[in-house]
mmCIF file of C-alpha atoms and ligand atoms in Angstrom:
data_model
loop_
_atom_site.group_PDB
_atom_site.id
_atom_site.type_symbol
_atom_site.label_atom_id
_atom_site.label_comp_id
_atom_site.label_asym_id
_atom_site.label_seq_id
_atom_site.Cartn_x
_atom_site.Cartn_y
_atom_site.Cartn_z
ATOM 1 C CA MET A 1 0.032 -0.109 -0.054
ATOM 2 C CA ARG A 2 1.310 3.354 -0.349
ATOM 3 C CA ASP A 3 2.155 5.737 2.356
ATOM 4 C CA LEU A 4 1.093 8.868 1.125
ATOM 5 C CA LEU A 5 2.193 10.287 4.503
ATOM 6 C CA ALA A 6 5.479 9.736 3.953
ATOM 7 C CA GLU A 7 5.652 10.464 0.630
ATOM 8 C CA ASP A 8 4.414 13.811 1.312
ATOM 9 C CA SER A 9 6.920 14.342 4.057
ATOM 10 C CA ALA A 10 9.725 12.949 2.142
ATOM 11 C CA ARG A 11 8.690 15.821 -1.036
ATOM 12 C CA LEU A 12 7.910 18.684 1.889
ATOM 13 C CA LEU A 13 11.572 18.242 3.323
ATOM 14 C CA LEU A 14 13.605 18.298 -0.014
ATOM 15 C CA HIS A 15 11.304 21.546 -1.042
ATOM 16 C CA ALA A 16 11.971 23.063 2.691
ATOM 17 C CA GLY A 17 15.449 22.166 2.676
ATOM 18 C CA GLY A 18 15.104 20.337 6.484
ATOM 19 C CA LYS A 19 13.335 19.946 9.149
ATOM 20 C CA VAL A 20 10.140 22.568 9.549
ATOM 21 C CA ASP A 21 10.562 24.274 13.523
ATOM 22 C CA CYS A 22 6.449 25.059 13.606
ATOM 23 C CA ALA A 23 3.167 24.361 12.079
ATOM 24 C CA ILE A 24 0.534 26.571 11.627
ATOM 25 C CA VAL A 25 -3.059 26.142 10.464
ATOM 26 C CA LEU A 26 -5.019 28.940 9.624
ATOM 27 C CA GLY A 27 -8.526 29.009 10.137
ATOM 28 C CA SER A 28 -11.896 30.533 8.114
ATOM 29 C CA GLY A 29 -11.162 33.485 6.235
ATOM 30 C CA LEU A 30 -7.676 33.878 8.345
ATOM 31 C CA SER A 31 -4.693 33.022 5.464
ATOM 32 C CA SER A 32 -4.224 36.714 5.001
ATOM 33 C CA ALA A 33 -2.787 36.771 8.264
ATOM 34 C CA LEU A 34 0.465 35.804 6.270
ATOM 35 C CA ALA A 35 0.392 38.057 3.374
ATOM 36 C CA GLY A 36 3.530 40.004 3.231
ATOM 37 C CA LYS A 37 4.906 38.372 6.648
ATOM 38 C CA ALA A 38 7.931 36.005 4.949
ATOM 39 C CA ASP A 39 8.855 34.834 1.519
ATOM 40 C CA PHE A 40 6.922 31.537 1.359
ATOM 41 C CA ASP A 41 6.798 28.883 -1.226
ATOM 42 C CA ARG A 42 3.109 28.004 -2.156
ATOM 43 C CA ILE A 43 2.282 24.530 -2.443
ATOM 44 C CA GLY A 44 -1.317 23.776 -3.517
ATOM 45 C CA TYR A 45 -2.932 20.775 -1.595
ATOM 46 C CA SER A 46 -3.720 19.086 -5.030
ATOM 47 C CA GLU A 47 -0.051 18.655 -5.255
ATOM 48 C CA PHE A 48 0.227 16.446 -2.220
ATOM 49 C CA SER A 49 -0.533 12.595 -2.233
ATOM 50 C CA GLY A 50 -2.729 12.643 0.934
ATOM 51 C CA MET A 51 -3.971 16.103 1.684
ATOM 52 C CA PRO A 52 -7.848 16.074 1.526
ATOM 53 C CA ILE A 53 -9.252 18.616 -0.381
ATOM 54 C CA ALA A 54 -12.180 21.114 0.880
ATOM 55 C CA PRO A 55 -14.297 22.474 -1.273
ATOM 56 C CA LEU A 56 -15.515 25.992 0.756
ATOM 57 C CA THR A 57 -14.626 29.668 0.142
ATOM 58 C CA GLY A 58 -12.779 30.764 2.750
ATOM 59 C CA HIS A 59 -10.386 28.032 3.008
ATOM 60 C CA ALA A 60 -7.680 28.589 0.353
ATOM 61 C CA GLY A 61 -6.404 25.111 0.646
ATOM 62 C CA GLU A 62 -2.303 25.549 -0.072
ATOM 63 C CA ALA A 63 0.275 24.585 2.227
ATOM 64 C CA ARG A 64 3.192 27.873 2.583
ATOM 65 C CA LEU A 65 6.376 27.223 3.312
ATOM 66 C CA GLY A 66 8.826 29.910 4.594
ATOM 67 C CA VAL A 67 11.229 31.296 7.301
ATOM 68 C CA TRP A 68 8.847 33.955 9.441
ATOM 69 C CA GLN A 69 11.264 35.738 12.573
ATOM 70 C CA GLY A 70 14.064 32.895 11.705
ATOM 71 C CA LYS A 71 11.913 29.863 11.875
ATOM 72 C CA ARG A 72 11.207 27.489 9.495
ATOM 73 C CA VAL A 73 7.137 27.477 9.256
ATOM 74 C CA LEU A 74 4.908 25.286 7.248
ATOM 75 C CA ALA A 75 1.197 26.658 7.348
ATOM 76 C CA PHE A 76 -1.714 25.527 5.820
ATOM 77 C CA ALA A 77 -4.042 28.053 4.102
ATOM 78 C CA GLY A 78 -7.220 26.363 4.841
ATOM 79 C CA ARG A 79 -8.078 22.753 6.520
ATOM 80 C CA VAL A 80 -10.908 20.362 6.154
ATOM 81 C CA HIS A 81 -13.454 19.194 8.507
ATOM 82 C CA LEU A 82 -16.008 16.295 10.095
ATOM 83 C CA TYR A 83 -18.631 18.226 8.860
ATOM 84 C CA GLN A 84 -17.637 18.068 4.871
ATOM 85 C CA GLY A 85 -17.600 14.762 5.433
ATOM 86 C CA PHE A 86 -13.752 13.733 6.220
ATOM 87 C CA SER A 87 -12.888 11.311 8.731
ATOM 88 C CA ALA A 88 -10.681 11.989 11.828
ATOM 89 C CA GLN A 89 -7.633 10.983 10.078
ATOM 90 C CA GLN A 90 -8.270 13.067 7.218
ATOM 91 C CA VAL A 91 -8.674 16.070 9.283
ATOM 92 C CA THR A 92 -5.506 15.344 11.252
ATOM 93 C CA PHE A 93 -3.416 14.636 8.514
ATOM 94 C CA SER A 94 -1.818 17.884 7.999
ATOM 95 C CA VAL A 95 -0.803 17.441 11.739
ATOM 96 C CA ALA A 96 0.810 14.209 10.954
ATOM 97 C CA LEU A 97 2.683 15.763 7.976
ATOM 98 C CA ALA A 98 3.563 18.327 10.289
ATOM 99 C CA ALA A 99 4.730 16.184 12.559
ATOM 100 C CA ALA A 100 6.526 13.802 10.208
ATOM 101 C CA VAL A 101 8.540 16.856 8.924
ATOM 102 C CA GLY A 102 9.857 17.765 12.227
ATOM 103 C CA ALA A 103 7.477 20.487 13.574
ATOM 104 C CA ARG A 104 7.682 20.759 17.700
ATOM 105 C CA THR A 105 4.983 23.623 17.787
ATOM 106 C CA LEU A 106 1.550 23.681 16.117
ATOM 107 C CA ILE A 107 -0.329 27.201 16.113
ATOM 108 C CA VAL A 108 -3.777 26.116 15.733
ATOM 109 C CA THR A 109 -6.851 29.350 14.619
ATOM 110 C CA ASN A 110 -9.791 29.228 14.041
ATOM 111 C CA ALA A 111 -12.870 31.125 13.599
ATOM 112 C CA ALA A 112 -15.590 30.637 16.793
ATOM 113 C CA GLY A 113 -18.783 31.501 18.100
ATOM 114 C CA GLY A 114 -18.537 33.348 21.149
ATOM 115 C CA LEU A 115 -20.381 32.260 24.347
ATOM 116 C CA ASN A 116 -18.685 34.396 27.439
ATOM 117 C CA GLY A 117 -20.899 37.138 27.546
ATOM 118 C CA ALA A 118 -17.746 39.559 27.812
ATOM 119 C CA PHE A 119 -17.156 38.455 24.271
ATOM 120 C CA VAL A 120 -17.630 40.778 21.234
ATOM 121 C CA ALA A 121 -17.339 39.771 17.475
ATOM 122 C CA GLY A 122 -13.588 40.876 16.545
ATOM 123 C CA ASP A 123 -12.000 39.493 19.908
ATOM 124 C CA LEU A 124 -9.172 36.312 19.972
ATOM 125 C CA MET A 125 -9.128 34.321 22.695
ATOM 126 C CA LEU A 126 -6.326 31.762 23.761
ATOM 127 C CA ILE A 127 -7.560 28.091 24.166
ATOM 128 C CA ALA A 128 -6.886 27.285 27.413
ATOM 129 C CA ASP A 129 -8.608 24.042 27.141
ATOM 130 C CA HIS A 130 -10.841 22.055 25.052
ATOM 131 C CA MET A 131 -14.466 20.207 24.824
ATOM 132 C CA ASN A 132 -14.640 17.478 22.162
ATOM 133 C CA LEU A 133 -17.913 17.471 21.588
ATOM 134 C CA THR A 134 -17.641 16.378 18.113
ATOM 135 C CA GLY A 135 -18.278 12.191 19.010
ATOM 136 C CA VAL A 136 -15.160 11.322 17.356
ATOM 137 C CA ASN A 137 -11.126 11.143 18.208
ATOM 138 C CA PRO A 138 -8.180 10.658 15.644
ATOM 139 C CA LEU A 139 -6.708 8.522 17.619
ATOM 140 C CA VAL A 140 -9.658 5.418 17.254
ATOM 141 C CA GLY A 141 -8.142 2.390 15.850
ATOM 142 C CA SER A 142 -4.373 4.476 15.704
ATOM 143 C CA GLN A 143 -1.287 2.488 15.608
ATOM 144 C CA LEU A 144 0.160 4.270 18.211
ATOM 145 C CA GLU A 145 1.260 1.870 21.380
ATOM 146 C CA ASN A 146 -0.100 4.147 24.256
ATOM 147 C CA PRO A 147 -2.911 6.447 22.467
ATOM 148 C CA PHE A 148 -4.531 7.417 26.015
ATOM 149 C CA ILE A 149 -3.080 10.799 25.800
ATOM 150 C CA ASP A 150 -3.088 12.911 28.495
ATOM 151 C CA MET A 151 -4.626 15.986 27.922
ATOM 152 C CA GLN A 152 -3.926 17.938 30.680
ATOM 153 C CA GLY A 153 -1.991 21.227 29.641
ATOM 154 C CA ALA A 154 -3.094 20.466 25.944
ATOM 155 C CA TYR A 155 -2.216 23.858 25.150
ATOM 156 C CA SER A 156 0.731 25.169 26.354
ATOM 157 C CA GLU A 157 1.077 27.150 29.192
ATOM 158 C CA ARG A 158 4.196 28.563 28.115
ATOM 159 C CA LEU A 159 3.238 29.755 24.656
ATOM 160 C CA ARG A 160 -0.111 31.094 25.957
ATOM 161 C CA ALA A 161 1.978 33.464 28.175
ATOM 162 C CA ILE A 162 4.014 34.357 25.314
ATOM 163 C CA ALA A 163 1.328 35.561 23.392
ATOM 164 C CA LYS A 164 -0.113 37.353 26.458
ATOM 165 C CA SER A 165 3.150 39.545 26.451
ATOM 166 C CA ILE A 166 2.357 40.162 23.137
ATOM 167 C CA ASP A 167 -0.962 41.265 23.003
ATOM 168 C CA PRO A 168 -2.403 41.431 26.858
ATOM 169 C CA LYS A 169 -5.767 42.290 25.559
ATOM 170 C CA LEU A 170 -6.447 38.660 24.431
ATOM 171 C CA ARG A 171 -9.304 36.692 25.911
ATOM 172 C CA GLU A 172 -8.723 33.266 27.152
ATOM 173 C CA GLY A 173 -11.125 30.290 27.476
ATOM 174 C CA THR A 174 -12.664 27.544 26.528
ATOM 175 C CA TYR A 175 -13.049 26.236 22.855
ATOM 176 C CA ALA A 176 -15.755 23.826 22.839
ATOM 177 C CA GLY A 177 -15.535 21.741 19.223
ATOM 178 C CA VAL A 178 -18.576 21.083 17.656
ATOM 179 C CA LEU A 179 -19.454 18.590 14.904
ATOM 180 C CA GLY A 180 -21.773 20.931 12.955
ATOM 181 C CA PRO A 181 -22.104 22.363 10.185
ATOM 182 C CA THR A 182 -25.419 24.031 11.327
ATOM 183 C CA TYR A 183 -24.715 26.933 14.131
ATOM 184 C CA GLU A 184 -26.065 26.371 17.634
ATOM 185 C CA THR A 185 -29.809 26.694 18.189
ATOM 186 C CA PRO A 186 -30.773 29.046 21.598
ATOM 187 C CA ALA A 187 -30.990 25.991 23.388
ATOM 188 C CA GLU A 188 -27.711 24.902 22.240
ATOM 189 C CA ALA A 189 -26.315 27.423 22.863
ATOM 190 C CA ARG A 190 -27.259 27.582 26.680
ATOM 191 C CA TYR A 191 -26.029 24.163 26.743
ATOM 192 C CA LEU A 192 -22.736 25.063 25.738
ATOM 193 C CA ARG A 193 -22.295 27.791 28.049
ATOM 194 C CA THR A 194 -23.895 25.971 31.016
ATOM 195 C CA LEU A 195 -21.019 22.977 29.974
ATOM 196 C CA GLY A 196 -18.688 25.660 30.789
ATOM 197 C CA ALA A 197 -17.505 26.621 27.135
ATOM 198 C CA ASP A 198 -16.653 30.306 26.209
ATOM 199 C CA ALA A 199 -16.499 29.478 22.378
ATOM 200 C CA ALA A 200 -17.682 27.065 19.931
ATOM 201 C CA GLY A 201 -16.275 26.038 16.886
ATOM 202 C CA MET A 202 -16.041 22.951 14.190
ATOM 203 C CA SER A 203 -12.181 22.512 14.604
ATOM 204 C CA THR A 204 -8.628 22.472 16.217
ATOM 205 C CA VAL A 205 -10.252 19.787 18.835
ATOM 206 C CA LEU A 206 -8.893 16.897 16.518
ATOM 207 C CA GLU A 207 -6.097 18.737 15.466
ATOM 208 C CA THR A 208 -4.953 19.269 19.366
ATOM 209 C CA ILE A 209 -5.683 15.853 20.069
ATOM 210 C CA ALA A 210 -2.995 14.411 17.148
ATOM 211 C CA ALA A 211 -0.381 16.771 17.976
ATOM 212 C CA ARG A 212 -0.777 15.900 21.493
ATOM 213 C CA ALA A 213 -0.251 12.325 20.625
ATOM 214 C CA ARG A 214 2.819 13.111 18.695
ATOM 215 C CA GLY A 215 4.462 15.510 21.943
ATOM 216 C CA ILE A 216 4.127 19.044 20.185
ATOM 217 C CA GLU A 217 3.222 21.872 21.969
ATOM 218 C CA VAL A 218 0.467 23.618 21.103
ATOM 219 C CA LEU A 219 -0.543 27.518 20.652
ATOM 220 C CA GLY A 220 -4.409 27.401 20.146
ATOM 221 C CA ILE A 221 -6.516 31.073 19.175
ATOM 222 C CA SER A 222 -10.201 31.144 18.218
ATOM 223 C CA LEU A 223 -11.273 34.542 16.786
ATOM 224 C CA ILE A 224 -14.650 35.425 17.736
ATOM 225 C CA THR A 225 -16.578 35.898 14.851
ATOM 226 C CA ASN A 226 -20.249 35.791 15.901
ATOM 227 C CA ILE A 227 -22.318 35.542 19.208
ATOM 228 C CA VAL A 228 -23.738 31.982 19.486
ATOM 229 C CA GLY A 229 -26.915 31.447 19.346
ATOM 230 C CA ALA A 230 -27.696 34.799 17.812
ATOM 231 C CA PRO A 231 -29.945 35.292 14.651
ATOM 232 C CA ASN A 232 -28.709 35.568 11.358
ATOM 233 C CA THR A 233 -25.383 33.829 12.264
ATOM 234 C CA ASN A 234 -23.800 33.022 8.561
ATOM 235 C CA HIS A 235 -20.742 31.885 6.996
ATOM 236 C CA ALA A 236 -19.996 35.283 4.752
ATOM 237 C CA GLU A 237 -20.096 37.124 8.133
ATOM 238 C CA VAL A 238 -18.107 34.693 9.779
ATOM 239 C CA THR A 239 -15.450 34.758 7.374
ATOM 240 C CA ALA A 240 -15.807 38.527 6.699
ATOM 241 C CA VAL A 241 -15.284 39.151 10.557
ATOM 242 C CA ALA A 242 -12.380 36.842 10.301
ATOM 243 C CA GLY A 243 -10.939 38.688 7.518
ATOM 244 C CA ALA A 244 -11.156 41.710 8.898
ATOM 245 C CA SER A 245 -8.820 40.671 11.955
ATOM 246 C CA ALA A 246 -6.429 38.744 10.297
ATOM 247 C CA PRO A 247 -4.043 41.695 10.654
ATOM 248 C CA ARG A 248 -4.193 41.624 14.801
ATOM 249 C CA LEU A 249 -3.562 37.884 14.069
ATOM 250 C CA ALA A 250 -0.846 38.269 12.216
ATOM 251 C CA THR A 251 1.049 40.697 14.539
ATOM 252 C CA LEU A 252 0.176 38.190 17.642
ATOM 253 C CA LEU A 253 1.774 35.068 15.545
ATOM 254 C CA ASP A 254 4.833 37.378 14.223
ATOM 255 C CA GLY A 255 5.340 38.269 18.101
ATOM 256 C CA VAL A 256 5.298 34.722 19.076
ATOM 257 C CA LEU A 257 7.253 33.286 16.409
ATOM 258 C CA THR A 258 9.681 35.528 17.034
ATOM 259 C CA LYS A 259 9.728 34.474 20.914
ATOM 260 C CA LEU A 260 10.006 30.662 20.622
HETATM 261 N N1 HPA B 1 -20.725 28.109 16.121
HETATM 262 C C1 HPA B 1 -20.184 27.186 15.638
HETATM 263 N N2 HPA B 1 -19.128 27.630 15.318
HETATM 264 C C2 HPA B 1 -18.728 28.324 14.570
HETATM 265 C C3 HPA B 1 -19.568 29.536 14.586
HETATM 266 C C4 HPA B 1 -20.617 29.256 15.902
HETATM 267 O O1 HPA B 1 -21.060 30.228 16.212
HETATM 268 N N3 HPA B 1 -18.911 30.858 14.599
HETATM 269 C C5 HPA B 1 -17.998 30.473 13.967
HETATM 270 N N4 HPA B 1 -17.507 28.957 13.760
#
């Protein structure tokens, strides 16, 4: 059987000229956070053997390789989601690839709905913890000798402290990862808030699990694009708010990479 991960990682290593320091996943509308930041090479997902390809606007669907603040960075502009019919393994292929090319740090970003009453659209929230409410886990059926991964401290306190030193206005909270693709009903919004979630979104939790299973340090950043349970939430609004805040995210990423 073809080993798609081995094929893609060998190709990436050749392209990058060596191991990668840090991988970044850019969520809905956030791909522009890399604009003008470094001289990134672009590799469309269709050029890979194993990268699943998403058919939705707001997800460019390409890997970007470059040196940013002295760090060799592999960024994924666009991700696939469970709600598109992809498996947990497909959703986390990018993380497996990042690990295979040597990344020891993963920065996961996403667009999320706010549940914490103090949050407003446009806020950036550091993910301090998550609830995986998707019903699946990328380690189910895995070949790992020990799939019983400790998820205490999954979102690195060290990296969060670095992020806060760069942007003191950052919010911090618990991210609920839901399946989607529907946005929440008012009752579901109350349910998630009662559980203790500060934000909800349709990504990230599986990637963090896959990263922790490989010993990668994770920084998670949610861009609050809307308030969960509010009327008329739509994908265009979510990506527009995300795009408007991409420059602030870019400044934050720039600072974090400097201090990594
Ligand atoms: N709910 C779930 N996922 C989301 C939302 C939301 O309100 N906004 C952006 N992603």
